[in-house]
Amino acid sequence: MKLTIKILLIPWLSIGAATLYGETLTVSLLDLRSESGLYDAVVEIIPIRQMTPEVMPIEVSVDQVDKEFISDVTVVPVGSRINFPNSDEILHHVYSFSQTKSFDIPLYGAGDNLDHFETFDRPGVVVIGCNIHDWMLAYIYVAESALVSKSDELGKARLENLEPGHYQLKIWHARMGDDPPLIKEVDVAAGLDTNLTIALDLAPERRIRRAPSSTSGRYR
Amino acid sequence: MSGLTIKPGFRSFRSRLIVFLLILLLPLLGGTYLFVNSNNRSYTEKTINSYLESGAGVFDFTLAQQSQTLVSILSSLTWDFGFRSAFGTGDQPTLFGAGQNVLERSLGSVETLLVADMEGRVIIDTALQGFDRLSGAWQRLLEDADRDQEGLAEAIISIRGIPHRLIAVPLYLPRQVAWIIGGYPLDQEVLDRVKQNTLSEVSLVRVDSLGNHIVASTLPPGYWSALAEEFSPSASGHGLQKFNLGGEIFGSLSRILNPDSSTDEQLVALIHRSYQENLANEKLFQDLLARFYLLILAVSILAVLFLARSVTRPVQKLAGFVSRIDKGEYDATLTLNSQDELGVLADSVNSMARGLAEKEKVRDLLGKVVSRQIAERLIKNPVQLEGEEKVTTIMYVDIKGFTGFCEGRSPRQVLNVLNGFLSSVAGQVESHCGVVDKFMGDGVMALYGAPVAHERDVENALHSALMIERQWRNMAEGELAEFGLQPCIGIHTGLVVAGNLGSSNRMNYSVVGDTVNLAARLESLTRYYGVTCIVSEETASKGRGLLFRELDLVRVYGRRDPVRIYQLIGETGRVEASMLQEIQHFQTFLECYRNRQWDEAEHLLSGLSAGGSTPALYSLYAERIAAFRRAPPPADWQGIFVFDKK
């Protein structure tokens, strides 16, 4: 799987009200294949010279509803804890063999393991699945910085209240597969909104198709 | 006359029928045989083709089935938590163990398993080929799989020289993290399995730049090298190929197993079917057909023989019957128990035989009443009351002294003598092509030249006269001679009217005219002249080879012109010298007589009378001269003696 990245546009300046640590970086990601915004891409910036904001771990739930993880990509700061509630009437078996975080929560039903949190204390990408339902696939992006955002359906990821300065920009998307995140450097100017547009040519992700009749039926 | 003519050819109706039957039947049977044979052959071809198609179908199905099983097993690995866990550990020996476990659990469906990461690095390889990174055909297999939406691809790749069917599937964890490549060898075992299901032989041929190599085959190993030699890769996939392997003909269909292979190596599966079994069946069928045809022929020939017999037997019977009729057995009757045409023919032949019998009776009767020649003529020609003029020689024969002979004798005796004479005369007449015109008391009138003319009628008449005279001499010894019985014969040749004389109901074939009368007169004159046979000048002049003596020149009763008459002496050269001399002297005498030289004439006559053969003749002339001396003839006398009565 090859990753082709093209930077189409350089940042342009826009005049705005300058506030203390109030700069905004908007990264517009373009999917060259579909020629539309790249959804669910993670954009993380890491300050190079300026002070790194303190990372505040959080607790998040990645629920399983109708034999799907409720979120395809969940972004958490490093050290965060995540539990995987089961909202279906059948059992799920959540696992991960990712090097970032490997865990295995054997079969459990609705209401179980609500207090079972997995701590994601290493930055990186964790792929989670259900051992019963092969098509169930979700990603946990463990960010090393607090400055992280996901692109919306238009492919725009917005980072606000930034201190002007020089940053390392990491862009990751599930379709990158095992490839490392795209790393760039970006300057956030004071008093100006920084806009960045990056076009990515990513191969389509091959996924196990959901069984056709698995959306209905009580015991599917 | 119309006649039945049969062209020469077959000697028997039976042969003709048999030949006709053969001409009719053989092309028909031959044609049918060829047609059936050709269809049979075409059917054999079709059957072989069909077997091969179905064999190829089963082969394809077997491979597809195995591939499907392979895909199922490999795909299930990606859901196998144990395998996933083993992969998840990243521990190669653990994953290798899991891989071997898969091989064992697949019961032979998967014989080799290779797991490679997304970069093509080999993680485990149960075949232990010893490479770290996939390349070549293996790499192309993964590229194909990567291009496929489902991540599936298959290829045939040789592992340790044995072609393997390999299938690549993704390993999801749950995202694709690796490739699983599993496969099974295309070896003898697979081919044996296909053979079990199709009863067709299967061979696997690897074609590379060095030639053809038989990888595996269900054919006997003895055929392998022949197959490798005969197989032409260029003909692969183009329908039926035929191979002669060790004398056995095989029809073969080919399947290129790696049509998309980018290597020079090609793997071709051949499905064979021997013609031997079908040819044996064909031969059996041919034999049966031939026997059946022989039976038909035999039955037909028997039927023809029967038919021929049913025809020829009556025909032979008919022929025999007709042959009997031909021999004159008219009284027989043919009986055929048949209502068909032959029955009708038999009736006709019977009716014909009856008709012939009646005709023969008439002929017989006619032959007795009239002469055979006349009877024939009467039978052959329509009887008409009209005559024809013809030159005919008439002979009258009578017996001198018969009236005296009859006196004092019984009628039986008389008839015996008479019938003996008449039979002798009639026999001589007929043997000399003459015809007895009628019997008149003790006399016979015979015709020569009528109704049928012959070349030598006159001679025939004269010869028959000589023979009658001779025969009479032989017969008339003893008693007959004593009574002076002697035949008298008169012969004259001239124009007569010949034809059927009488009424329309009853008639005779006969001749009439002056010639007839003269002949009768001449016969009467024999008594006067004392000779046996007198012929006219017309007759004597045509009697070649015979000797005559002129007797006189006479004018007979009822006739104006004088006639020179002659005595028939015999055949020239068989007459004695004394007789010849006598004739010579008599001729001289006649000249003197006619010249009224009475003295010389008498002198000559007295010489002749002494020991002459005809004393009556000489004494007659002596009396005539004496009379002339008394009353000489008129001055215009020409030597003619006139008879003024019959």
PDB file of C-alpha atoms in Angstrom, chain B residues 17-157:
ATOM      1  CA  LEU B  17     -33.107 -63.936 -59.795  1.00  0.00           C
ATOM      2  CA  ILE B  18     -30.175 -64.370 -57.429  1.00  0.00           C
ATOM      3  CA  VAL B  19     -28.049 -61.916 -59.394  1.00  0.00           C
ATOM      4  CA  PHE B  20     -30.963 -59.507 -59.508  1.00  0.00           C
ATOM      5  CA  LEU B  21     -31.404 -59.868 -55.779  1.00  0.00           C
ATOM      6  CA  LEU B  22     -27.707 -59.312 -55.176  1.00  0.00           C
ATOM      7  CA  ILE B  23     -27.653 -56.279 -57.461  1.00  0.00           C
ATOM      8  CA  LEU B  24     -30.614 -54.922 -55.541  1.00  0.00           C
ATOM      9  CA  LEU B  25     -29.621 -55.965 -52.078  1.00  0.00           C
ATOM     10  CA  LEU B  26     -25.847 -55.561 -51.993  1.00  0.00           C
ATOM     11  CA  PRO B  27     -25.745 -51.815 -52.729  1.00  0.00           C
ATOM     12  CA  LEU B  28     -28.579 -51.348 -50.280  1.00  0.00           C
ATOM     13  CA  LEU B  29     -26.883 -53.350 -47.560  1.00  0.00           C
ATOM     14  CA  GLY B  30     -23.498 -51.846 -48.406  1.00  0.00           C
ATOM     15  CA  GLY B  31     -24.943 -48.347 -48.318  1.00  0.00           C
ATOM     16  CA  THR B  32     -26.689 -48.997 -45.033  1.00  0.00           C
ATOM     17  CA  TYR B  33     -23.547 -50.517 -43.632  1.00  0.00           C
ATOM     18  CA  LEU B  34     -21.473 -47.518 -44.630  1.00  0.00           C
ATOM     19  CA  PHE B  35     -24.119 -45.113 -43.384  1.00  0.00           C
ATOM     20  CA  VAL B  36     -24.472 -46.889 -40.054  1.00  0.00           C
ATOM     21  CA  ASN B  37     -20.735 -47.232 -39.769  1.00  0.00           C
ATOM     22  CA  SER B  38     -20.148 -43.598 -40.516  1.00  0.00           C
ATOM     23  CA  ASN B  39     -22.812 -42.595 -38.023  1.00  0.00           C
ATOM     24  CA  ASN B  40     -21.405 -45.008 -35.539  1.00  0.00           C
ATOM     25  CA  ARG B  41     -17.969 -43.489 -36.008  1.00  0.00           C
ATOM     26  CA  SER B  42     -19.355 -40.033 -35.688  1.00  0.00           C
ATOM     27  CA  TYR B  43     -21.274 -41.185 -32.633  1.00  0.00           C
ATOM     28  CA  THR B  44     -18.059 -42.608 -31.202  1.00  0.00           C
ATOM     29  CA  GLU B  45     -16.369 -39.273 -31.812  1.00  0.00           C
ATOM     30  CA  LYS B  46     -19.254 -37.511 -30.169  1.00  0.00           C
ATOM     31  CA  THR B  47     -19.237 -39.939 -27.267  1.00  0.00           C
ATOM     32  CA  ILE B  48     -15.513 -39.530 -26.781  1.00  0.00           C
ATOM     33  CA  ASN B  49     -15.918 -35.783 -27.037  1.00  0.00           C
ATOM     34  CA  SER B  50     -18.754 -35.870 -24.593  1.00  0.00           C
ATOM     35  CA  TYR B  51     -16.770 -38.043 -22.179  1.00  0.00           C
ATOM     36  CA  LEU B  52     -13.877 -35.664 -22.538  1.00  0.00           C
ATOM     37  CA  GLU B  53     -16.043 -32.595 -22.076  1.00  0.00           C
ATOM     38  CA  SER B  54     -17.544 -34.112 -18.991  1.00  0.00           C
ATOM     39  CA  GLY B  55     -14.079 -35.237 -17.851  1.00  0.00           C
ATOM     40  CA  ALA B  56     -12.784 -31.730 -18.388  1.00  0.00           C
ATOM     41  CA  GLY B  57     -15.832 -30.394 -16.594  1.00  0.00           C
ATOM     42  CA  VAL B  58     -15.198 -32.651 -13.637  1.00  0.00           C
ATOM     43  CA  PHE B  59     -11.548 -31.705 -13.697  1.00  0.00           C
ATOM     44  CA  ASP B  60     -12.445 -28.013 -13.641  1.00  0.00           C
ATOM     45  CA  PHE B  61     -15.042 -28.672 -10.997  1.00  0.00           C
ATOM     46  CA  THR B  62     -12.612 -30.645  -8.880  1.00  0.00           C
ATOM     47  CA  LEU B  63     -10.014 -27.908  -9.074  1.00  0.00           C
ATOM     48  CA  ALA B  64     -12.650 -25.249  -8.417  1.00  0.00           C
ATOM     49  CA  GLN B  65     -13.964 -27.265  -5.516  1.00  0.00           C
ATOM     50  CA  GLN B  66     -10.511 -27.669  -4.099  1.00  0.00           C
ATOM     51  CA  SER B  67      -9.798 -24.012  -4.583  1.00  0.00           C
ATOM     52  CA  GLN B  68     -13.059 -23.147  -2.887  1.00  0.00           C
ATOM     53  CA  THR B  69     -12.170 -25.408   0.012  1.00  0.00           C
ATOM     54  CA  LEU B  70      -8.786 -23.760   0.117  1.00  0.00           C
ATOM     55  CA  VAL B  71     -10.304 -20.286   0.134  1.00  0.00           C
ATOM     56  CA  SER B  72     -12.725 -21.326   2.865  1.00  0.00           C
ATOM     57  CA  ILE B  73      -9.999 -22.730   5.045  1.00  0.00           C
ATOM     58  CA  LEU B  74      -7.660 -19.820   4.485  1.00  0.00           C
ATOM     59  CA  SER B  75     -10.402 -17.261   4.998  1.00  0.00           C
ATOM     60  CA  SER B  76     -11.453 -18.935   8.180  1.00  0.00           C
ATOM     61  CA  LEU B  77      -7.916 -18.485   9.468  1.00  0.00           C
ATOM     62  CA  THR B  78      -8.382 -14.774   9.522  1.00  0.00           C
ATOM     63  CA  TRP B  79     -11.285 -15.305  11.908  1.00  0.00           C
ATOM     64  CA  ASP B  80      -9.491 -17.960  13.900  1.00  0.00           C
ATOM     65  CA  PHE B  81      -8.726 -16.339  17.192  1.00  0.00           C
ATOM     66  CA  GLY B  82      -6.068 -18.887  17.967  1.00  0.00           C
ATOM     67  CA  PHE B  83      -4.297 -18.169  14.683  1.00  0.00           C
ATOM     68  CA  ARG B  84      -4.834 -14.461  15.187  1.00  0.00           C
ATOM     69  CA  SER B  85      -3.489 -14.679  18.661  1.00  0.00           C
ATOM     70  CA  ALA B  86      -0.504 -16.602  17.403  1.00  0.00           C
ATOM     71  CA  PHE B  87       0.035 -13.954  14.746  1.00  0.00           C
ATOM     72  CA  GLY B  88      -0.553 -11.262  17.334  1.00  0.00           C
ATOM     73  CA  THR B  89       2.245 -12.570  19.469  1.00  0.00           C
ATOM     74  CA  GLY B  90       4.645 -11.849  16.647  1.00  0.00           C
ATOM     75  CA  ASP B  91       6.395 -15.054  17.658  1.00  0.00           C
ATOM     76  CA  GLN B  92       7.474 -16.882  14.520  1.00  0.00           C
ATOM     77  CA  PRO B  93       7.778 -20.407  15.964  1.00  0.00           C
ATOM     78  CA  THR B  94       4.296 -20.047  17.506  1.00  0.00           C
ATOM     79  CA  LEU B  95       2.819 -18.936  14.166  1.00  0.00           C
ATOM     80  CA  PHE B  96       4.709 -21.712  12.332  1.00  0.00           C
ATOM     81  CA  GLY B  97       3.169 -24.214  14.752  1.00  0.00           C
ATOM     82  CA  ALA B  98      -0.255 -22.699  14.128  1.00  0.00           C
ATOM     83  CA  GLY B  99       0.389 -22.977  10.390  1.00  0.00           C
ATOM     84  CA  GLN B 100       1.303 -26.633  10.621  1.00  0.00           C
ATOM     85  CA  ASN B 101      -1.762 -27.155  12.730  1.00  0.00           C
ATOM     86  CA  VAL B 102      -3.824 -25.752   9.873  1.00  0.00           C
ATOM     87  CA  LEU B 103      -2.250 -28.192   7.427  1.00  0.00           C
ATOM     88  CA  GLU B 104      -3.067 -31.106   9.656  1.00  0.00           C
ATOM     89  CA  ARG B 105      -6.613 -29.970  10.286  1.00  0.00           C
ATOM     90  CA  SER B 106      -7.310 -29.415   6.564  1.00  0.00           C
ATOM     91  CA  LEU B 107      -7.094 -33.149   5.885  1.00  0.00           C
ATOM     92  CA  GLY B 108      -4.950 -32.586   2.854  1.00  0.00           C
ATOM     93  CA  SER B 109      -6.867 -29.667   1.384  1.00  0.00           C
ATOM     94  CA  VAL B 110      -4.010 -27.369   2.324  1.00  0.00           C
ATOM     95  CA  GLU B 111      -0.577 -28.822   1.934  1.00  0.00           C
ATOM     96  CA  THR B 112       1.474 -25.700   2.153  1.00  0.00           C
ATOM     97  CA  LEU B 113       0.997 -22.446   4.014  1.00  0.00           C
ATOM     98  CA  LEU B 114       2.916 -19.242   3.815  1.00  0.00           C
ATOM     99  CA  VAL B 115       2.250 -16.007   5.737  1.00  0.00           C
ATOM    100  CA  ALA B 116       3.798 -12.806   4.494  1.00  0.00           C
ATOM    101  CA  ASP B 117       3.435  -9.318   5.827  1.00  0.00           C
ATOM    102  CA  MET B 118       2.066  -6.478   3.812  1.00  0.00           C
ATOM    103  CA  GLU B 119       5.510  -5.765   2.465  1.00  0.00           C
ATOM    104  CA  GLY B 120       5.958  -9.277   1.162  1.00  0.00           C
ATOM    105  CA  ARG B 121       8.332 -10.374   3.904  1.00  0.00           C
ATOM    106  CA  VAL B 122       7.929 -14.022   4.697  1.00  0.00           C
ATOM    107  CA  ILE B 123       6.809 -14.591   8.268  1.00  0.00           C
ATOM    108  CA  ILE B 124       6.354 -18.319   8.077  1.00  0.00           C
ATOM    109  CA  ASP B 125       6.603 -20.895   5.280  1.00  0.00           C
ATOM    110  CA  THR B 126       5.644 -24.484   6.040  1.00  0.00           C
ATOM    111  CA  ALA B 127       7.359 -25.589   2.835  1.00  0.00           C
ATOM    112  CA  LEU B 128      10.594 -24.145   4.196  1.00  0.00           C
ATOM    113  CA  GLN B 129      11.685 -22.803   0.873  1.00  0.00           C
ATOM    114  CA  GLY B 130      14.103 -20.567   2.669  1.00  0.00           C
ATOM    115  CA  PHE B 131      13.325 -17.170   1.188  1.00  0.00           C
ATOM    116  CA  ASP B 132      12.787 -14.104   3.344  1.00  0.00           C
ATOM    117  CA  ARG B 133      10.947 -12.004   0.859  1.00  0.00           C
ATOM    118  CA  LEU B 134       8.495 -13.046  -1.831  1.00  0.00           C
ATOM    119  CA  SER B 135       9.541 -12.418  -5.376  1.00  0.00           C
ATOM    120  CA  GLY B 136       8.757 -13.474  -8.861  1.00  0.00           C
ATOM    121  CA  ALA B 137       5.545 -15.437  -9.244  1.00  0.00           C
ATOM    122  CA  TRP B 138       4.869 -15.189  -5.515  1.00  0.00           C
ATOM    123  CA  GLN B 139       5.133 -11.441  -5.615  1.00  0.00           C
ATOM    124  CA  ARG B 140       2.874 -11.280  -8.636  1.00  0.00           C
ATOM    125  CA  LEU B 141       0.350 -13.394  -6.772  1.00  0.00           C
ATOM    126  CA  LEU B 142       0.231 -10.847  -3.960  1.00  0.00           C
ATOM    127  CA  GLU B 143       0.010  -7.980  -6.411  1.00  0.00           C
ATOM    128  CA  ASP B 144      -2.955  -9.712  -8.052  1.00  0.00           C
ATOM    129  CA  ALA B 145      -4.568 -10.216  -4.662  1.00  0.00           C
ATOM    130  CA  ASP B 146      -3.935  -6.616  -3.731  1.00  0.00           C
ATOM    131  CA  ARG B 147      -5.702  -5.499  -6.899  1.00  0.00           C
ATOM    132  CA  ASP B 148      -8.683  -7.677  -6.111  1.00  0.00           C
ATOM    133  CA  GLN B 149     -11.472  -6.126  -4.114  1.00  0.00           C
ATOM    134  CA  GLU B 150     -11.721  -9.138  -1.867  1.00  0.00           C
ATOM    135  CA  GLY B 151      -7.981  -9.551  -1.719  1.00  0.00           C
ATOM    136  CA  LEU B 152      -8.149 -12.957  -3.381  1.00  0.00           C
ATOM    137  CA  ALA B 153      -5.803 -14.254  -6.037  1.00  0.00           C
ATOM    138  CA  GLU B 154      -4.607 -17.589  -7.225  1.00  0.00           C
ATOM    139  CA  ALA B 155      -1.675 -18.867  -9.199  1.00  0.00           C
ATOM    140  CA  ILE B 156       0.087 -22.060 -10.078  1.00  0.00           C
ATOM    141  CA  ILE B 157       3.625 -21.951  -8.825  1.00  0.00           C
TER     142      ILE B 157
END
